[in-house]
Amino acid sequence: MKDKALQFVCTQCGRVETKWLGRCPDCGSWNSFEEELVAPAQPSGGKSAQITTETKPLSLDEIVVEPGFRYESGISELDRVLGGGVMRGSSILLGGEPGIGKSTLMLQMIEKCSFDRSVLYVSGEESPSQVKLRAQRLGLSLPKISIFCDTRIEVLVTVLQKMKPQVVVVDSLQTLSSGEVASPAGSVNQIRFCSTELVGISKQLGISLFLVGHVTKEGVLAGPKVIEHLVDTVLYFDQVGSGIRLIRAAKNRFGSVDEIGIFHMGEKGLTAVPNPSSFFITDREGQSAPAGIAYTAVVEGTRTFLVEIQALTVPSKNGFSRVYSDKIDTARVTRIAAILERHAQIRLNDQDIYVNVAGGMKLSEVSIDLPLALALWSALKGVSLPSSLVSFGELSLAGEVRTVGFSEKREKAASELGFERVLLPKSNKGKGTLKQYPVDTIKKALGVCGTIG
Ligand SMILES: [Zn+2]
């Protein structure tokens, strides 16, 4: 026993250190390190492991791929981010802040799944009657679903072995505990140990395992990040604007991570928003937009959305410029401001800059450079951008407007929403659905905006 070593683990990201640190160098969390005892690896006693038929290597020809290996969860937006459906034997982590709707989404999903699959819902947060009441409030009928409220991992594993359900939801992973681990439920040790057990048994039995994990800013509980490497798919659930939820894959062994799922949260739970192209722009009922607003079309996975970038500039009080922007990276806003200053003689270095995106979507595509520049220019000059104009393009540090992908797709989405004109990179010029204004420099782009009205 003397070989037990002490180490410290960040509860937010799982970083391991030999001594306690006040701030995690990886994820930047404060006071997130927790003490943990590591037992030495069990000596194997010199005996080599027995080879059984199950551990024998197989040739690829011997492996039979059963039909129905991937099936639809019944929630279209969830299937979209999963890459087309749920894989049998796969483990999916669903992370998000408490109260955002993770349990609601899971209950809605298992109702759909339970028509042709056996489902076990493991609830460590709510009693069976609370779960039932919640389901009734959502108008769900769950007659075929088994609920289990014991979160001791040893008991749970026995139940899974006996019952062999096809879908298991564990809500939440922070309530799981094992008698073999000394630390309390919700600690890094417990989460790691219990998740490893569950992921292992699910692979073995072909169970699709959903692990719900709370993300807490305070770091009271260890975050889902500590098990991201254990599971096949990591989904994060986010709130944007009022009543809108986005679901994104941070990791997906069975599909791309480009797709986002969009839901509307109402009294009856989450409803999919299958056609969100106009979801993120403000309806001004034919009125032209005020100064500081630029429209663009962004591509996320297979879908294109129209979004509205808003900028505001005010003379800074202390002589230097500050940037406030959380939907677009502040470094990017600063870079675009510098390009405007150097290549279009737009003075922004004595201004405080505020940038926002209507609807609250975070934007990271390079194509938003040009519309962002236009919004800043429009805000500073107090002049509205030309009506029914959409723009996209990347800006180089030399002030050039560079090519972006999916030009036709963006134009098509914009024209469907009533936009008529597009300011785009000269190299993207071609047959489009809108009246095109091709430009190759930011200076020319602003010139066009000043003349077409
Ligand atoms: Zn960390």
GROMACS .gro file of C-alpha atoms and ligand atoms in nm:
model
  454
    1MET     CA    1   0.000   0.000   0.000
    2LYS     CA    2   0.296   0.231   0.049
    3ASP     CA    3   0.315   0.280  -0.327
    4LYS     CA    4  -0.007   0.480  -0.346
    5ALA     CA    5   0.079   0.815  -0.496
    6LEU     CA    6  -0.094   1.147  -0.459
    7GLN     CA    7  -0.176   1.357  -0.762
    8PHE     CA    8  -0.394   1.654  -0.843
    9VAL     CA    9  -0.650   1.660  -1.122
   10CYS     CA   10  -0.829   1.957  -1.275
   11THR     CA   11  -1.202   1.891  -1.234
   12GLN     CA   12  -1.280   2.095  -1.544
   13CYS     CA   13  -1.045   1.946  -1.800
   14GLY     CA   14  -0.874   1.650  -1.637
   15ARG     CA   15  -0.518   1.786  -1.641
   16VAL     CA   16  -0.295   1.596  -1.400
   17GLU     CA   17  -0.028   1.768  -1.185
   18THR     CA   18   0.199   1.642  -0.910
   19LYS     CA   19   0.127   1.946  -0.693
   20TRP     CA   20  -0.177   2.162  -0.629
   21LEU     CA   21  -0.215   2.468  -0.854
   22GLY     CA   22  -0.444   2.764  -0.805
   23ARG     CA   23  -0.512   2.798  -1.173
   24CYS     CA   24  -0.519   2.532  -1.440
   25PRO     CA   25  -0.264   2.605  -1.714
   26ASP     CA   26  -0.475   2.414  -1.968
   27CYS     CA   27  -0.827   2.545  -1.927
   28GLY     CA   28  -0.768   2.850  -1.708
   29SER     CA   29  -1.010   2.745  -1.431
   30TRP     CA   30  -0.941   2.871  -1.079
   31ASN     CA   31  -0.938   2.639  -0.775
   32SER     CA   32  -1.027   2.346  -0.994
   33PHE     CA   33  -0.759   2.102  -0.876
   34GLU     CA   34  -0.869   1.813  -0.663
   35GLU     CA   35  -0.653   1.565  -0.474
   36GLU     CA   36  -0.659   1.206  -0.593
   37LEU     CA   37  -0.490   0.884  -0.480
   38VAL     CA   38  -0.356   0.660  -0.752
   39ALA     CA   39  -0.321   0.292  -0.679
   40PRO     CA   40  -0.028   0.119  -0.847
   41ALA     CA   41  -0.113  -0.112  -1.134
   42GLN     CA   42  -0.198  -0.467  -1.028
   43PRO     CA   43   0.101  -0.694  -1.075
   44SER     CA   44   0.010  -0.969  -1.320
   45GLY     CA   45   0.210  -1.227  -1.121
   46GLY     CA   46   0.417  -1.329  -1.420
   47LYS     CA   47   0.138  -1.538  -1.571
   48SER     CA   48   0.050  -1.457  -1.927
   49ALA     CA   49  -0.313  -1.382  -1.998
   50GLN     CA   50  -0.535  -1.671  -2.109
   51ILE     CA   51  -0.640  -1.645  -2.470
   52THR     CA   52  -1.005  -1.728  -2.516
   53THR     CA   53  -1.213  -1.728  -2.832
   54GLU     CA   54  -1.338  -1.382  -2.747
   55THR     CA   55  -0.992  -1.228  -2.731
   56LYS     CA   56  -0.862  -1.398  -3.046
   57PRO     CA   57  -0.791  -1.165  -3.341
   58LEU     CA   58  -1.038  -1.197  -3.626
   59SER     CA   59  -0.994  -1.146  -3.996
   60LEU     CA   60  -1.215  -0.873  -4.138
   61ASP     CA   61  -1.399  -1.137  -4.342
   62GLU     CA   62  -1.514  -1.311  -4.027
   63ILE     CA   63  -1.680  -1.000  -3.894
   64VAL     CA   64  -2.049  -0.971  -3.963
   65VAL     CA   65  -2.192  -0.623  -3.975
   66GLU     CA   66  -2.546  -0.653  -3.853
   67PRO     CA   67  -2.816  -0.445  -4.017
   68GLY     CA   68  -2.949  -0.165  -3.805
   69PHE     CA   69  -2.608  -0.078  -3.674
   70ARG     CA   70  -2.707   0.284  -3.700
   71TYR     CA   71  -3.064   0.382  -3.628
   72GLU     CA   72  -3.258   0.706  -3.602
   73SER     CA   73  -3.320   0.846  -3.257
   74GLY     CA   74  -3.646   0.997  -3.376
   75ILE     CA   75  -3.522   1.349  -3.304
   76SER     CA   76  -3.411   1.479  -3.642
   77GLU     CA   77  -3.185   1.756  -3.514
   78LEU     CA   78  -3.009   1.514  -3.281
   79ASP     CA   79  -2.960   1.260  -3.561
   80ARG     CA   80  -2.813   1.538  -3.772
   81VAL     CA   81  -2.533   1.614  -3.524
   82LEU     CA   82  -2.475   1.246  -3.456
   83GLY     CA   83  -2.397   1.198  -3.825
   84GLY     CA   84  -2.724   1.039  -3.932
   85GLY     CA   85  -2.838   0.849  -3.623
   86VAL     CA   86  -2.730   0.657  -3.316
   87MET     CA   87  -2.471   0.381  -3.349
   88ARG     CA   88  -2.525   0.059  -3.157
   89GLY     CA   89  -2.268   0.010  -2.884
   90SER     CA   90  -2.160   0.373  -2.900
   91SER     CA   91  -2.127   0.610  -2.610
   92ILE     CA   92  -2.248   0.967  -2.635
   93LEU     CA   93  -2.177   1.240  -2.384
   94LEU     CA   94  -2.430   1.524  -2.370
   95GLY     CA   95  -2.290   1.821  -2.180
   96GLY     CA   96  -2.450   2.151  -2.093
   97GLU     CA   97  -2.533   2.387  -1.811
   98PRO     CA   98  -2.790   2.278  -1.552
   99GLY     CA   99  -3.146   2.361  -1.654
  100ILE     CA  100  -3.071   2.401  -2.023
  101GLY     CA  101  -3.293   2.108  -2.128
  102LYS     CA  102  -3.065   1.803  -2.138
  103SER     CA  103  -3.311   1.581  -1.947
  104THR     CA  104  -3.598   1.710  -2.158
  105LEU     CA  105  -3.415   1.622  -2.477
  106MET     CA  106  -3.329   1.277  -2.343
  107LEU     CA  107  -3.688   1.205  -2.236
  108GLN     CA  108  -3.819   1.318  -2.574
  109MET     CA  109  -3.565   1.097  -2.745
  110ILE     CA  110  -3.636   0.784  -2.543
  111GLU     CA  111  -4.007   0.818  -2.605
  112LYS     CA  112  -3.934   0.795  -2.979
  113CYS     CA  113  -3.675   0.518  -2.933
  114SER     CA  114  -3.901   0.307  -2.714
  115PHE     CA  115  -4.137   0.219  -3.000
  116ASP     CA  116  -3.899  -0.041  -3.131
  117ARG     CA  117  -3.621  -0.062  -2.873
  118SER     CA  118  -3.584  -0.142  -2.506
  119VAL     CA  119  -3.484   0.163  -2.307
  120LEU     CA  120  -3.349   0.211  -1.956
  121TYR     CA  121  -3.345   0.557  -1.802
  122VAL     CA  122  -3.112   0.586  -1.506
  123SER     CA  123  -3.207   0.887  -1.298
  124GLY     CA  124  -2.979   1.004  -1.022
  125GLU     CA  125  -3.126   1.352  -1.011
  126GLU     CA  126  -3.496   1.280  -0.985
  127SER     CA  127  -3.716   1.013  -0.827
  128PRO     CA  128  -3.930   0.790  -1.055
  129SER     CA  129  -4.241   0.993  -0.976
  130GLN     CA  130  -4.061   1.319  -1.057
  131VAL     CA  131  -3.953   1.173  -1.391
  132LYS     CA  132  -4.307   1.060  -1.459
  133LEU     CA  133  -4.448   1.405  -1.377
  134ARG     CA  134  -4.194   1.569  -1.602
  135ALA     CA  135  -4.285   1.331  -1.885
  136GLN     CA  136  -4.655   1.407  -1.833
  137ARG     CA  137  -4.588   1.781  -1.846
  138LEU     CA  138  -4.414   1.729  -2.177
  139GLY     CA  139  -4.704   1.519  -2.304
  140LEU     CA  140  -4.487   1.211  -2.344
  141SER     CA  141  -4.608   0.859  -2.296
  142LEU     CA  142  -4.339   0.633  -2.161
  143PRO     CA  143  -4.512   0.300  -2.092
  144LYS     CA  144  -4.230   0.090  -2.230
  145ILE     CA  145  -3.947   0.266  -2.054
  146SER     CA  146  -3.782   0.127  -1.745
  147ILE     CA  147  -3.664   0.374  -1.486
  148PHE     CA  148  -3.388   0.296  -1.243
  149CYS     CA  149  -3.289   0.528  -0.964
  150ASP     CA  150  -2.987   0.353  -0.814
  151THR     CA  151  -2.664   0.512  -0.925
  152ARG     CA  152  -2.419   0.269  -0.765
  153ILE     CA  153  -2.220   0.148  -1.060
  154GLU     CA  154  -2.191  -0.212  -0.938
  155VAL     CA  155  -2.570  -0.245  -0.915
  156LEU     CA  156  -2.616  -0.074  -1.248
  157VAL     CA  157  -2.376  -0.306  -1.427
  158THR     CA  158  -2.563  -0.611  -1.292
  159VAL     CA  159  -2.892  -0.465  -1.413
  160LEU     CA  160  -2.751  -0.396  -1.758
  161GLN     CA  161  -2.615  -0.749  -1.785
  162LYS     CA  162  -2.947  -0.900  -1.688
  163MET     CA  163  -3.178  -0.669  -1.879
  164LYS     CA  164  -2.962  -0.600  -2.187
  165PRO     CA  165  -3.143  -0.280  -2.290
  166GLN     CA  166  -3.066  -0.131  -2.631
  167VAL     CA  167  -3.061   0.231  -2.520
  168VAL     CA  168  -2.945   0.359  -2.182
  169VAL     CA  169  -2.958   0.717  -2.062
  170VAL     CA  170  -2.766   0.809  -1.748
  171ASP     CA  171  -2.883   1.139  -1.600
  172SER     CA  172  -2.644   1.256  -1.477
  173LEU     CA  173  -2.298   1.114  -1.483
  174GLN     CA  174  -2.208   1.327  -1.181
  175THR     CA  175  -2.445   1.120  -0.963
  176LEU     CA  176  -2.272   0.788  -1.035
  177SER     CA  177  -2.055   0.628  -0.770
  178SER     CA  178  -1.858   0.315  -0.708
  179GLY     CA  179  -1.768   0.150  -0.377
  180GLU     CA  180  -1.419   0.091  -0.514
  181VAL     CA  181  -1.342   0.461  -0.531
  182ALA     CA  182  -1.298   0.652  -0.208
  183SER     CA  183  -1.387   1.001  -0.333
  184PRO     CA  184  -1.748   1.130  -0.343
  185ALA     CA  185  -1.987   1.117  -0.639
  186GLY     CA  186  -1.915   1.399  -0.881
  187SER     CA  187  -1.538   1.390  -0.826
  188VAL     CA  188  -1.295   1.332  -1.110
  189ASN     CA  189  -1.209   0.984  -0.979
  190GLN     CA  190  -1.568   0.867  -0.961
  191ILE     CA  191  -1.665   1.012  -1.296
  192ARG     CA  192  -1.370   0.856  -1.469
  193PHE     CA  193  -1.409   0.517  -1.305
  194CYS     CA  194  -1.785   0.487  -1.352
  195SER     CA  195  -1.781   0.614  -1.709
  196THR     CA  196  -1.506   0.369  -1.804
  197GLU     CA  197  -1.714   0.082  -1.660
  198LEU     CA  198  -2.030   0.191  -1.840
  199VAL     CA  199  -1.863   0.257  -2.174
  200GLY     CA  200  -1.697  -0.086  -2.153
  201ILE     CA  201  -2.014  -0.277  -2.079
  202SER     CA  202  -2.208  -0.086  -2.343
  203LYS     CA  203  -1.956  -0.183  -2.610
  204GLN     CA  204  -1.977  -0.542  -2.497
  205LEU     CA  205  -2.358  -0.558  -2.498
  206GLY     CA  206  -2.419  -0.331  -2.796
  207ILE     CA  207  -2.595  -0.068  -2.585
  208SER     CA  208  -2.621   0.289  -2.711
  209LEU     CA  209  -2.518   0.481  -2.403
  210PHE     CA  210  -2.609   0.845  -2.342
  211LEU     CA  211  -2.427   1.013  -2.054
  212VAL     CA  212  -2.569   1.346  -1.942
  213GLY     CA  213  -2.306   1.571  -1.784
  214HIS     CA  214  -2.351   1.908  -1.615
  215VAL     CA  215  -2.110   2.183  -1.698
  216THR     CA  216  -2.075   2.408  -1.396
  217LYS     CA  217  -1.876   2.727  -1.409
  218GLU     CA  218  -1.800   2.717  -1.037
  219GLY     CA  219  -1.626   2.383  -1.069
  220VAL     CA  220  -1.831   2.230  -0.784
  221LEU     CA  221  -1.862   1.914  -0.986
  222ALA     CA  222  -1.605   1.770  -1.218
  223GLY     CA  223  -1.693   1.863  -1.572
  224PRO     CA  224  -1.777   1.631  -1.862
  225LYS     CA  225  -1.443   1.728  -2.018
  226VAL     CA  226  -1.260   1.475  -1.800
  227ILE     CA  227  -1.424   1.189  -1.991
  228GLU     CA  228  -1.431   1.334  -2.342
  229HIS     CA  229  -1.153   1.096  -2.450
  230LEU     CA  230  -1.346   0.791  -2.324
  231VAL     CA  231  -1.660   0.828  -2.531
  232ASP     CA  232  -1.723   0.811  -2.906
  233THR     CA  233  -1.922   1.129  -2.939
  234VAL     CA  234  -1.930   1.448  -2.738
  235LEU     CA  235  -2.225   1.682  -2.779
  236TYR     CA  236  -2.267   2.019  -2.614
  237PHE     CA  237  -2.600   2.182  -2.560
  238ASP     CA  238  -2.604   2.560  -2.558
  239GLN     CA  239  -2.855   2.835  -2.514
  240VAL     CA  240  -2.855   3.117  -2.767
  241GLY     CA  241  -3.103   3.400  -2.749
  242SER     CA  242  -3.432   3.336  -2.573
  243GLY     CA  243  -3.575   2.989  -2.610
  244ILE     CA  244  -3.325   2.874  -2.871
  245ARG     CA  245  -3.096   2.580  -2.809
  246LEU     CA  246  -2.806   2.471  -3.025
  247ILE     CA  247  -2.648   2.131  -3.011
  248ARG     CA  248  -2.300   2.083  -3.149
  249ALA     CA  249  -2.060   1.791  -3.166
  250ALA     CA  250  -1.718   1.857  -3.017
  251LYS     CA  251  -1.605   1.509  -3.116
  252ASN     CA  252  -1.768   1.244  -3.332
  253ARG     CA  253  -1.614   0.911  -3.418
  254PHE     CA  254  -1.902   0.837  -3.656
  255GLY     CA  255  -1.958   1.159  -3.843
  256SER     CA  256  -1.849   1.516  -3.895
  257VAL     CA  257  -1.849   1.784  -3.628
  258ASP     CA  258  -1.973   2.055  -3.865
  259GLU     CA  259  -2.344   2.008  -3.823
  260ILE     CA  260  -2.545   2.193  -3.563
  261GLY     CA  261  -2.889   2.100  -3.437
  262ILE     CA  262  -3.134   2.378  -3.357
  263PHE     CA  263  -3.428   2.355  -3.121
  264HIS     CA  264  -3.690   2.585  -2.989
  265MET     CA  265  -3.765   2.539  -2.617
  266GLY     CA  266  -4.131   2.577  -2.529
  267GLU     CA  267  -4.382   2.448  -2.276
  268LYS     CA  268  -4.405   2.114  -2.450
  269GLY     CA  269  -4.030   2.072  -2.456
  270LEU     CA  270  -3.793   2.105  -2.748
  271THR     CA  271  -3.909   2.132  -3.106
  272ALA     CA  272  -3.673   2.096  -3.396
  273VAL     CA  273  -3.616   2.396  -3.619
  274PRO     CA  274  -3.557   2.220  -3.950
  275ASN     CA  275  -3.536   2.528  -4.167
  276PRO     CA  276  -3.353   2.793  -3.967
  277SER     CA  277  -3.223   3.006  -4.255
  278SER     CA  278  -3.405   3.318  -4.138
  279PHE     CA  279  -3.393   3.231  -3.771
  280PHE     CA  280  -3.106   3.462  -3.685
  281ILE     CA  281  -3.209   3.784  -3.850
  282THR     CA  282  -3.443   4.047  -3.717
  283ASP     CA  283  -3.763   4.098  -3.915
  284ARG     CA  284  -3.781   4.473  -3.984
  285GLU     CA  285  -4.096   4.444  -4.196
  286GLY     CA  286  -3.955   4.605  -4.506
  287GLN     CA  287  -3.784   4.890  -4.319
  288SER     CA  288  -3.416   4.926  -4.397
  289ALA     CA  289  -3.173   4.835  -4.122
  290PRO     CA  290  -3.017   5.111  -3.909
  291ALA     CA  291  -2.647   5.199  -3.923
  292GLY     CA  292  -2.409   4.938  -3.787
  293ILE     CA  293  -2.588   4.635  -3.923
  294ALA     CA  294  -2.459   4.403  -4.195
  295TYR     CA  295  -2.609   4.079  -4.322
  296THR     CA  296  -2.417   3.774  -4.424
  297ALA     CA  297  -2.475   3.407  -4.507
  298VAL     CA  298  -2.280   3.149  -4.308
  299VAL     CA  299  -2.247   2.781  -4.385
  300GLU     CA  300  -2.270   2.531  -4.098
  301GLY     CA  301  -2.248   2.171  -4.213
  302THR     CA  302  -2.510   2.116  -4.480
  303ARG     CA  303  -2.713   2.424  -4.398
  304THR     CA  304  -2.681   2.793  -4.470
  305PHE     CA  305  -2.807   3.063  -4.235
  306LEU     CA  306  -2.853   3.433  -4.280
  307VAL     CA  307  -2.715   3.624  -3.985
  308GLU     CA  308  -2.705   3.984  -3.879
  309ILE     CA  309  -2.381   4.133  -3.747
  310GLN     CA  310  -2.429   4.441  -3.530
  311ALA     CA  311  -2.159   4.693  -3.448
  312LEU     CA  312  -2.152   5.003  -3.231
  313THR     CA  313  -1.866   5.247  -3.189
  314VAL     CA  314  -1.846   5.513  -2.922
  315PRO     CA  315  -1.558   5.754  -2.855
  316SER     CA  316  -1.347   5.597  -2.586
  317LYS     CA  317  -1.321   5.781  -2.256
  318ASN     CA  318  -0.968   5.693  -2.168
  319GLY     CA  319  -0.794   5.746  -2.498
  320PHE     CA  320  -0.747   5.390  -2.611
  321SER     CA  321  -0.979   5.157  -2.795
  322ARG     CA  322  -1.145   4.856  -2.635
  323VAL     CA  323  -1.332   4.575  -2.805
  324TYR     CA  324  -1.637   4.409  -2.650
  325SER     CA  325  -1.745   4.107  -2.849
  326ASP     CA  326  -1.832   3.757  -2.736
  327LYS     CA  327  -2.001   3.609  -3.042
  328ILE     CA  328  -1.710   3.690  -3.270
  329ASP     CA  329  -1.357   3.645  -3.141
  330THR     CA  330  -1.223   3.982  -3.012
  331ALA     CA  331  -0.888   3.919  -3.182
  332ARG     CA  332  -1.067   3.904  -3.514
  333VAL     CA  333  -1.258   4.225  -3.446
  334THR     CA  334  -0.930   4.398  -3.356
  335ARG     CA  335  -0.766   4.268  -3.674
  336ILE     CA  336  -1.054   4.388  -3.896
  337ALA     CA  337  -1.044   4.729  -3.723
  338ALA     CA  338  -0.670   4.749  -3.797
  339ILE     CA  339  -0.726   4.660  -4.163
  340LEU     CA  340  -0.992   4.931  -4.193
  341GLU     CA  341  -0.761   5.182  -4.032
  342ARG     CA  342  -0.460   5.103  -4.250
  343HIS     CA  343  -0.626   5.031  -4.585
  344ALA     CA  344  -0.939   5.240  -4.583
  345GLN     CA  345  -0.829   5.528  -4.356
  346ILE     CA  346  -1.117   5.460  -4.115
  347ARG     CA  347  -1.008   5.587  -3.775
  348LEU     CA  348  -1.116   5.344  -3.502
  349ASN     CA  349  -0.827   5.365  -3.256
  350ASP     CA  350  -1.002   5.624  -3.039
  351GLN     CA  351  -1.329   5.428  -3.030
  352ASP     CA  352  -1.470   5.159  -2.806
  353ILE     CA  353  -1.609   4.887  -3.029
  354TYR     CA  354  -1.907   4.666  -2.947
  355VAL     CA  355  -1.995   4.373  -3.172
  356ASN     CA  356  -2.288   4.136  -3.145
  357VAL     CA  357  -2.466   3.878  -3.356
  358ALA     CA  358  -2.848   3.880  -3.358
  359GLY     CA  359  -2.989   3.558  -3.219
  360GLY     CA  360  -2.668   3.492  -3.031
  361MET     CA  361  -2.498   3.252  -3.268
  362LYS     CA  362  -2.119   3.237  -3.235
  363LEU     CA  363  -1.947   3.300  -3.567
  364SER     CA  364  -1.604   3.179  -3.664
  365GLU     CA  365  -1.614   3.140  -4.044
  366VAL     CA  366  -1.356   3.343  -4.238
  367SER     CA  367  -1.630   3.471  -4.469
  368ILE     CA  368  -1.759   3.707  -4.200
  369ASP     CA  369  -1.453   3.937  -4.230
  370LEU     CA  370  -1.609   4.154  -4.499
  371PRO     CA  371  -1.956   4.197  -4.340
  372LEU     CA  372  -1.788   4.268  -4.006
  373ALA     CA  373  -1.579   4.541  -4.168
  374LEU     CA  374  -1.891   4.687  -4.330
  375ALA     CA  375  -2.079   4.685  -3.999
  376LEU     CA  376  -1.792   4.869  -3.826
  377TRP     CA  377  -1.767   5.125  -4.104
  378SER     CA  378  -2.143   5.177  -4.107
  379ALA     CA  379  -2.150   5.217  -3.728
  380LEU     CA  380  -1.870   5.471  -3.726
  381LYS     CA  381  -2.009   5.678  -4.015
  382GLY     CA  382  -2.367   5.653  -3.890
  383VAL     CA  383  -2.477   5.550  -4.240
  384SER     CA  384  -2.695   5.248  -4.312
  385LEU     CA  385  -2.558   4.993  -4.552
  386PRO     CA  386  -2.741   4.963  -4.887
  387SER     CA  387  -3.078   4.794  -4.847
  388SER     CA  388  -3.126   4.424  -4.928
  389LEU     CA  389  -2.750   4.377  -4.946
  390VAL     CA  390  -2.572   4.072  -4.820
  391SER     CA  391  -2.193   4.029  -4.820
  392PHE     CA  392  -1.926   3.771  -4.759
  393GLY     CA  393  -1.550   3.751  -4.808
  394GLU     CA  394  -1.226   3.700  -4.621
  395LEU     CA  395  -0.997   4.000  -4.566
  396SER     CA  396  -0.622   3.973  -4.588
  397LEU     CA  397  -0.396   4.194  -4.377
  398ALA     CA  398  -0.311   4.374  -4.700
  399GLY     CA  399  -0.671   4.483  -4.736
  400GLU     CA  400  -0.764   4.243  -5.014
  401VAL     CA  401  -1.100   4.067  -5.032
  402ARG     CA  402  -1.028   3.696  -5.070
  403THR     CA  403  -1.226   3.404  -5.213
  404VAL     CA  404  -1.455   3.202  -4.989
  405GLY     CA  405  -1.630   2.869  -5.049
  406PHE     CA  406  -1.999   2.799  -5.117
  407SER     CA  407  -2.062   3.129  -5.294
  408GLU     CA  408  -2.366   3.001  -5.486
  409LYS     CA  409  -2.513   2.836  -5.181
  410ARG     CA  410  -2.486   3.158  -4.982
  411GLU     CA  411  -2.645   3.364  -5.260
  412LYS     CA  412  -2.929   3.118  -5.296
  413ALA     CA  413  -3.009   3.125  -4.924
  414ALA     CA  414  -3.000   3.506  -4.927
  415SER     CA  415  -3.224   3.535  -5.232
  416GLU     CA  416  -3.480   3.301  -5.074
  417LEU     CA  417  -3.509   3.550  -4.789
  418GLY     CA  418  -3.560   3.844  -5.019
  419PHE     CA  419  -3.208   3.984  -5.047
  420GLU     CA  420  -3.138   4.125  -5.392
  421ARG     CA  421  -2.773   4.231  -5.397
  422VAL     CA  422  -2.446   4.080  -5.294
  423LEU     CA  423  -2.105   4.230  -5.227
  424LEU     CA  424  -1.858   3.949  -5.281
  425PRO     CA  425  -1.492   3.875  -5.361
  426LYS     CA  426  -1.406   3.942  -5.726
  427SER     CA  427  -1.274   3.586  -5.751
  428ASN     CA  428  -1.615   3.454  -5.646
  429LYS     CA  429  -1.787   3.640  -5.929
  430GLY     CA  430  -1.997   3.412  -6.146
  431LYS     CA  431  -2.349   3.310  -6.215
  432GLY     CA  432  -2.541   3.379  -5.903
  433THR     CA  433  -2.898   3.447  -5.808
  434LEU     CA  434  -2.839   3.803  -5.685
  435LYS     CA  435  -2.713   4.122  -5.846
  436GLN     CA  436  -2.340   4.097  -5.786
  437TYR     CA  437  -2.097   4.369  -5.681
  438PRO     CA  438  -1.756   4.201  -5.704
  439VAL     CA  439  -1.468   4.375  -5.523
  440ASP     CA  440  -1.104   4.293  -5.463
  441THR     CA  441  -1.013   4.538  -5.186
  442ILE     CA  442  -1.182   4.663  -4.871
  443LYS     CA  443  -1.146   5.019  -5.001
  444LYS     CA  444  -1.344   4.934  -5.314
  445ALA     CA  445  -1.603   4.750  -5.104
  446LEU     CA  446  -1.666   5.064  -4.899
  447GLY     CA  447  -1.674   5.267  -5.220
  448VAL     CA  448  -1.951   5.046  -5.355
  449CYS     CA  449  -2.149   5.081  -5.030
  450GLY     CA  450  -2.116   5.458  -5.051
  451THR     CA  451  -2.249   5.478  -5.406
  452ILE     CA  452  -2.524   5.220  -5.454
  453GLY     CA  453  -2.744   5.344  -5.166
  454ZN      ZN  454  -0.817   2.249  -1.639
   0.00000   0.00000   0.00000
